[in-house]
PDB file of C-alpha atoms in Angstrom:
ATOM      1  CA  MET A 756      -0.780  14.331 -10.057  1.00 37.00           C
ATOM      2  CA  TYR A 757       2.355  15.396  -8.210  1.00 35.00           C
ATOM      3  CA  ILE A 758       4.962  12.735  -7.402  1.00 39.00           C
ATOM      4  CA  GLU A 759       8.081  13.482  -5.405  1.00 41.00           C
ATOM      5  CA  PRO A 760      10.822  10.967  -4.581  1.00 40.00           C
ATOM      6  CA  ILE A 761      11.339  10.489  -0.859  1.00 37.00           C
ATOM      7  CA  ARG A 762      14.099  12.857   0.173  1.00 38.00           C
ATOM      8  CA  SER A 763      12.820  15.115   2.899  1.00 36.00           C
ATOM      9  CA  ASN A 764       9.668  16.061   4.769  1.00 38.00           C
ATOM     10  CA  LYS A 765      10.384  19.685   3.976  1.00 36.00           C
ATOM     11  CA  ALA A 766       9.122  19.308   0.398  1.00 40.00           C
ATOM     12  CA  VAL A 767       5.976  21.260  -0.323  1.00 37.00           C
ATOM     13  CA  LEU A 768       3.115  18.960  -1.238  1.00 45.00           C
ATOM     14  CA  ASP A 769      -0.404  19.954  -2.219  1.00 45.00           C
ATOM     15  CA  LEU A 770      -1.956  18.649   0.986  1.00 45.00           C
ATOM     16  CA  PRO A 771      -5.102  19.802   2.747  1.00 46.00           C
ATOM     17  CA  ILE A 772      -4.839  21.857   5.944  1.00 61.00           C
ATOM     18  CA  GLN A 773      -5.156  18.617   7.896  1.00 82.00           C
ATOM     19  CA  MET A 774      -2.759  15.929   6.744  1.00 92.00           C
ATOM     20  CA  TRP A 775      -4.183  12.587   5.662  1.00 96.00           C
ATOM     21  CA  VAL A 776      -2.285   9.455   4.608  1.00 97.00           C
ATOM     22  CA  PHE A 777      -3.867   6.773   2.402  1.00 98.00           C
ATOM     23  CA  GLY A 778      -2.982   3.150   3.158  1.00 97.00           C
ATOM     24  CA  TYR A 779      -3.634   0.430   0.578  1.00 97.00           C
ATOM     25  CA  GLY A 780      -1.135  -2.248   1.667  1.00 96.00           C
ATOM     26  CA  SER A 781       0.365  -2.950   5.076  1.00 94.00           C
ATOM     27  CA  LEU A 782      -0.757   0.487   6.279  1.00 95.00           C
ATOM     28  CA  ILE A 783      -4.263  -1.013   6.398  1.00 96.00           C
ATOM     29  CA  TRP A 784      -3.399  -3.752   8.896  1.00 93.00           C
ATOM     30  CA  LYS A 785      -0.108  -2.607  10.433  1.00 93.00           C
ATOM     31  CA  VAL A 786      -0.613   0.985  11.565  1.00 94.00           C
ATOM     32  CA  ASP A 787       2.403   1.922  13.659  1.00 93.00           C
ATOM     33  CA  PHE A 788       1.965   5.686  13.878  1.00 95.00           C
ATOM     34  CA  PRO A 789      -0.429   7.968  15.795  1.00 95.00           C
ATOM     35  CA  TYR A 790      -3.531   9.229  14.011  1.00 96.00           C
ATOM     36  CA  GLN A 791      -6.637  11.171  15.031  1.00 95.00           C
ATOM     37  CA  GLN A 792      -9.288   9.411  12.983  1.00 95.00           C
ATOM     38  CA  LYS A 793      -9.608   7.165   9.966  1.00 96.00           C
ATOM     39  CA  PHE A 794     -12.013   6.587   7.117  1.00 96.00           C
ATOM     40  CA  ALA A 795     -12.433   3.592   4.859  1.00 97.00           C
ATOM     41  CA  GLY A 796     -12.829   4.473   1.201  1.00 97.00           C
ATOM     42  CA  TYR A 797     -11.151   4.453  -2.194  1.00 98.00           C
ATOM     43  CA  ILE A 798      -9.071   6.321  -4.742  1.00 97.00           C
ATOM     44  CA  GLU A 799      -9.807   6.352  -8.469  1.00 97.00           C
ATOM     45  CA  GLY A 800      -7.570   5.736 -11.465  1.00 96.00           C
ATOM     46  CA  TYR A 801      -5.335   3.057  -9.953  1.00 97.00           C
ATOM     47  CA  CYS A 802      -5.153  -0.670  -9.294  1.00 97.00           C
ATOM     48  CA  ARG A 803      -3.273  -2.488  -6.499  1.00 98.00           C
ATOM     49  CA  ARG A 804      -0.554  -4.867  -7.731  1.00 98.00           C
ATOM     50  CA  PHE A 805       2.163  -7.011  -6.125  1.00 98.00           C
ATOM     51  CA  TRP A 806       4.740  -5.608  -8.516  1.00 98.00           C
ATOM     52  CA  GLN A 807       7.176  -3.920  -6.096  1.00 96.00           C
ATOM     53  CA  GLY A 808      10.189  -5.793  -4.796  1.00 96.00           C
ATOM     54  CA  SER A 809      10.873  -5.821  -1.070  1.00 94.00           C
ATOM     55  CA  THR A 810      14.489  -6.264  -0.040  1.00 93.00           C
ATOM     56  CA  ASP A 811      14.128  -4.412   3.266  1.00 91.00           C
ATOM     57  CA  HIS A 812      10.938  -5.784   4.873  1.00 91.00           C
ATOM     58  CA  ARG A 813       9.632  -8.985   3.241  1.00 94.00           C
ATOM     59  CA  GLY A 814      12.765 -10.238   1.529  1.00 91.00           C
ATOM     60  CA  PHE A 815      16.467  -9.629   1.021  1.00 94.00           C
ATOM     61  CA  PRO A 816      18.488  -8.369  -1.968  1.00 92.00           C
ATOM     62  CA  GLU A 817      19.360 -11.938  -2.979  1.00 93.00           C
ATOM     63  CA  LYS A 818      15.730 -13.074  -2.597  1.00 94.00           C
ATOM     64  CA  PRO A 819      13.277 -10.154  -2.802  1.00 96.00           C
ATOM     65  CA  GLY A 820       9.708 -10.416  -1.660  1.00 96.00           C
ATOM     66  CA  ARG A 821       6.741  -8.828  -3.424  1.00 97.00           C
ATOM     67  CA  VAL A 822       4.629  -6.047  -1.943  1.00 97.00           C
ATOM     68  CA  VAL A 823       1.919  -3.841  -3.362  1.00 97.00           C
ATOM     69  CA  THR A 824       2.136  -0.601  -5.256  1.00 96.00           C
ATOM     70  CA  LEU A 825      -0.369   1.442  -7.224  1.00 97.00           C
ATOM     71  CA  ILE A 826      -0.461   1.215 -11.003  1.00 96.00           C
ATOM     72  CA  GLU A 827      -2.319   3.809 -13.051  1.00 95.00           C
ATOM     73  CA  SER A 828      -5.496   2.287 -14.461  1.00 95.00           C
ATOM     74  CA  PRO A 829      -8.126   4.882 -15.436  1.00 94.00           C
ATOM     75  CA  LYS A 830     -11.241   2.739 -14.928  1.00 94.00           C
ATOM     76  CA  GLU A 831     -10.289   1.075 -11.638  1.00 97.00           C
ATOM     77  CA  ILE A 832     -10.405   2.011  -7.964  1.00 97.00           C
ATOM     78  CA  VAL A 833      -8.364   0.929  -4.947  1.00 98.00           C
ATOM     79  CA  TRP A 834      -9.999   0.509  -1.555  1.00 98.00           C
ATOM     80  CA  GLY A 835      -8.081   1.344   1.589  1.00 98.00           C
ATOM     81  CA  VAL A 836      -7.970   3.537   4.674  1.00 98.00           C
ATOM     82  CA  ALA A 837      -7.181   7.238   5.121  1.00 97.00           C
ATOM     83  CA  TYR A 838      -5.625   8.322   8.413  1.00 97.00           C
ATOM     84  CA  GLN A 839      -5.752  11.894   9.716  1.00 96.00           C
ATOM     85  CA  ILE A 840      -2.474  12.984  11.289  1.00 95.00           C
ATOM     86  CA  ALA A 841      -2.497  15.621  14.026  1.00 93.00           C
ATOM     87  CA  ASN A 842      -0.553  18.764  13.130  1.00 91.00           C
ATOM     88  CA  ASP A 843       1.819  18.170  16.056  1.00 92.00           C
ATOM     89  CA  ASN A 844       2.664  14.704  14.696  1.00 94.00           C
ATOM     90  CA  VAL A 845       3.049  15.482  10.980  1.00 93.00           C
ATOM     91  CA  GLU A 846       6.842  15.767  10.981  1.00 93.00           C
ATOM     92  CA  SER A 847       7.451  12.654  13.101  1.00 94.00           C
ATOM     93  CA  VAL A 848       4.909  10.573  11.156  1.00 95.00           C
ATOM     94  CA  LEU A 849       6.416  11.650   7.828  1.00 93.00           C
ATOM     95  CA  ASP A 850       9.910  10.791   9.107  1.00 93.00           C
ATOM     96  CA  HIS A 851       8.631   7.384  10.173  1.00 93.00           C
ATOM     97  CA  LEU A 852       6.771   6.694   6.911  1.00 94.00           C
ATOM     98  CA  ASP A 853       9.643   7.965   4.752  1.00 91.00           C
ATOM     99  CA  PHE A 854      11.875   5.394   6.469  1.00 89.00           C
ATOM    100  CA  ARG A 855       9.263   2.625   6.348  1.00 88.00           C
ATOM    101  CA  GLU A 856       8.571   3.214   2.644  1.00 89.00           C
ATOM    102  CA  LYS A 857      12.165   4.017   1.644  1.00 86.00           C
ATOM    103  CA  ASN A 858      12.651   1.045  -0.667  1.00 86.00           C
ATOM    104  CA  GLY A 859      11.547   2.578  -3.969  1.00 88.00           C
ATOM    105  CA  TYR A 860       8.420   4.461  -2.934  1.00 93.00           C
ATOM    106  CA  SER A 861       7.625   8.078  -3.811  1.00 92.00           C
ATOM    107  CA  LYS A 862       5.072  10.459  -2.333  1.00 93.00           C
ATOM    108  CA  ALA A 863       2.034  11.571  -4.289  1.00 94.00           C
ATOM    109  CA  VAL A 864      -1.226  13.332  -3.559  1.00 95.00           C
ATOM    110  CA  VAL A 865      -4.494  11.671  -4.566  1.00 96.00           C
ATOM    111  CA  ALA A 866      -8.197  12.383  -4.089  1.00 96.00           C
ATOM    112  CA  PHE A 867      -9.725  10.056  -1.480  1.00 97.00           C
ATOM    113  CA  HIS A 868     -13.440   9.180  -1.522  1.00 97.00           C
ATOM    114  CA  PRO A 869     -14.740   8.070   1.899  1.00 96.00           C
ATOM    115  CA  SER A 870     -17.221   5.188   2.023  1.00 95.00           C
ATOM    116  CA  ASP A 871     -19.312   7.441   4.246  1.00 92.00           C
ATOM    117  CA  SER A 872     -21.134   9.520   1.626  1.00 91.00           C
ATOM    118  CA  SER A 873     -21.755  12.294   4.173  1.00 92.00           C
ATOM    119  CA  VAL A 874     -18.010  13.083   4.060  1.00 93.00           C
ATOM    120  CA  SER A 875     -16.750  14.921   0.970  1.00 93.00           C
ATOM    121  CA  PRO A 876     -13.681  13.649  -0.903  1.00 95.00           C
ATOM    122  CA  PHE A 877     -10.358  15.128   0.221  1.00 95.00           C
ATOM    123  CA  ASN A 878      -6.677  14.970  -0.717  1.00 95.00           C
ATOM    124  CA  CYS A 879      -4.389  12.339   0.812  1.00 96.00           C
ATOM    125  CA  LEU A 880      -0.692  11.678   0.772  1.00 96.00           C
ATOM    126  CA  VAL A 881       0.117   8.245  -0.616  1.00 97.00           C
ATOM    127  CA  TYR A 882       3.339   6.291  -1.082  1.00 95.00           C
ATOM    128  CA  MET A 883       3.608   4.454  -4.394  1.00 94.00           C
ATOM    129  CA  ALA A 884       6.448   2.802  -6.261  1.00 94.00           C
ATOM    130  CA  ASN A 885       6.761   3.818  -9.881  1.00 89.00           C
ATOM    131  CA  PRO A 886       8.220   1.465 -12.502  1.00 91.00           C
ATOM    132  CA  GLN A 887      11.475   3.469 -12.719  1.00 91.00           C
ATOM    133  CA  ASN A 888      12.604   2.622  -9.174  1.00 93.00           C
ATOM    134  CA  PRO A 889      15.357  -0.022  -8.856  1.00 92.00           C
ATOM    135  CA  GLU A 890      13.248  -2.382  -6.717  1.00 94.00           C
ATOM    136  CA  TYR A 891      10.345  -2.547  -9.190  1.00 96.00           C
ATOM    137  CA  LEU A 892       9.663  -6.125 -10.337  1.00 96.00           C
ATOM    138  CA  GLY A 893       6.605  -5.620 -12.532  1.00 96.00           C
ATOM    139  CA  PRO A 894       4.120  -8.268 -13.597  1.00 97.00           C
ATOM    140  CA  ALA A 895       4.807 -11.999 -13.671  1.00 97.00           C
ATOM    141  CA  PRO A 896       2.696 -15.156 -14.052  1.00 97.00           C
ATOM    142  CA  LEU A 897       0.412 -15.711 -11.054  1.00 97.00           C
ATOM    143  CA  ASN A 898       2.029 -18.987  -9.947  1.00 96.00           C
ATOM    144  CA  GLU A 899       5.513 -17.462 -10.190  1.00 97.00           C
ATOM    145  CA  MET A 900       4.484 -14.518  -7.997  1.00 97.00           C
ATOM    146  CA  ALA A 901       2.765 -16.872  -5.538  1.00 97.00           C
ATOM    147  CA  LEU A 902       5.876 -19.046  -5.232  1.00 97.00           C
ATOM    148  CA  GLN A 903       8.103 -15.990  -4.734  1.00 97.00           C
ATOM    149  CA  ILE A 904       5.760 -14.648  -2.049  1.00 97.00           C
ATOM    150  CA  ARG A 905       5.518 -17.986  -0.278  1.00 96.00           C
ATOM    151  CA  GLU A 906       9.295 -18.462  -0.184  1.00 96.00           C
ATOM    152  CA  SER A 907      10.355 -14.912   0.713  1.00 96.00           C
ATOM    153  CA  VAL A 908      11.091 -13.826   4.277  1.00 96.00           C
ATOM    154  CA  GLY A 909      12.667 -10.584   5.460  1.00 93.00           C
ATOM    155  CA  PRO A 910      13.320  -8.532   8.592  1.00 93.00           C
ATOM    156  CA  SER A 911       9.579  -7.751   8.948  1.00 93.00           C
ATOM    157  CA  GLY A 912       8.544 -11.376   8.543  1.00 94.00           C
ATOM    158  CA  ALA A 913       7.201 -13.743   5.918  1.00 96.00           C
ATOM    159  CA  ASN A 914       6.051 -12.278   2.631  1.00 97.00           C
ATOM    160  CA  ALA A 915       3.054 -14.642   2.729  1.00 97.00           C
ATOM    161  CA  GLU A 916       1.968 -13.056   6.020  1.00 97.00           C
ATOM    162  CA  TYR A 917       1.887  -9.641   4.302  1.00 96.00           C
ATOM    163  CA  LEU A 918      -0.299 -11.005   1.490  1.00 98.00           C
ATOM    164  CA  LEU A 919      -2.665 -12.946   3.758  1.00 97.00           C
ATOM    165  CA  GLN A 920      -3.046 -10.100   6.272  1.00 97.00           C
ATOM    166  CA  LEU A 921      -3.870  -7.678   3.449  1.00 98.00           C
ATOM    167  CA  ALA A 922      -6.408 -10.033   1.867  1.00 98.00           C
ATOM    168  CA  THR A 923      -8.095 -10.613   5.233  1.00 97.00           C
ATOM    169  CA  ALA A 924      -8.219  -6.877   5.962  1.00 97.00           C
ATOM    170  CA  ILE A 925      -9.786  -6.067   2.569  1.00 97.00           C
ATOM    171  CA  LYS A 926     -12.391  -8.821   2.951  1.00 97.00           C
ATOM    172  CA  THR A 927     -13.214  -7.640   6.478  1.00 96.00           C
ATOM    173  CA  LEU A 928     -13.391  -3.903   5.742  1.00 96.00           C
ATOM    174  CA  PHE A 929     -14.959  -4.191   2.292  1.00 96.00           C
ATOM    175  CA  PRO A 930     -16.947  -7.451   2.118  1.00 95.00           C
ATOM    176  CA  ASP A 931     -18.604  -6.502  -1.181  1.00 95.00           C
ATOM    177  CA  VAL A 932     -15.348  -5.560  -2.933  1.00 94.00           C
ATOM    178  CA  ARG A 933     -13.649  -7.966  -5.312  1.00 92.00           C
ATOM    179  CA  ASP A 934      -9.898  -7.381  -5.722  1.00 96.00           C
ATOM    180  CA  ASP A 935      -9.106 -10.126  -8.239  1.00 96.00           C
ATOM    181  CA  HIS A 936      -5.329  -9.680  -8.280  1.00 97.00           C
ATOM    182  CA  LEU A 937      -5.087  -9.807  -4.485  1.00 98.00           C
ATOM    183  CA  PHE A 938      -7.561 -12.635  -3.968  1.00 98.00           C
ATOM    184  CA  LYS A 939      -6.175 -14.818  -6.781  1.00 97.00           C
ATOM    185  CA  LEU A 940      -2.674 -14.445  -5.315  1.00 97.00           C
ATOM    186  CA  GLU A 941      -4.017 -15.297  -1.861  1.00 97.00           C
ATOM    187  CA  GLU A 942      -5.657 -18.437  -3.236  1.00 97.00           C
ATOM    188  CA  ALA A 943      -2.533 -19.430  -5.186  1.00 97.00           C
ATOM    189  CA  VAL A 944      -0.291 -19.094  -2.119  1.00 97.00           C
ATOM    190  CA  LYS A 945      -2.751 -21.103   0.019  1.00 95.00           C
ATOM    191  CA  ASN A 946      -2.872 -23.798  -2.681  1.00 94.00           C
ATOM    192  CA  LEU A 947       0.922 -24.006  -2.708  1.00 91.00           C
ATOM    193  CA  ASN A 948       0.888 -24.494   1.057  1.00 73.00           C
ATOM    194  CA  THR A 949      -1.618 -27.360   0.846  1.00 74.00           C
ATOM    195  CA  THR A 950       0.186 -29.199  -1.971  1.00 67.00           C
ATOM    196  CA  ASP A 951       3.482 -29.512  -0.064  1.00 58.00           C
TER     197      ASP A 951
END
């Protein structure tokens, strides 16, 4: 797998002729760029975890929020959405996404498997935060993460909104999929809200 820190769109990535971007977090429910078509599906060899700090969208440096990243996990898969970007929009969409994902995320290319079995797998660009980036928070006890998420707010809104929107989107798009980390965090944050 090729990973390149976000520096410039001019970097050569091993992308297909048509550019595709894989969303596994807010890119599932907050798509703010033009795309031609989209497919639901999954990537292999990763799990989705709320282990990346957010000091630019869902928190501040003195009180970071938690957002998702991909962690290598050979036997797991991550469900999400792949968006096809028109050739005329590639540069502007990459500029936009590089800015949106600037807080510790790097670009990588992964194989995407559409839910529609009539469509063959294809390569996608994905943004993921590796553990070496300065905003990486890593694992923590469930209740500690839930409390941090519930209490964090940033320029893009409440961290809890990010979590709840993502959980709702996954349940809606993939009703038979069980994402234990995501759904246990969702339940823990909801329980904190009802015990106050």
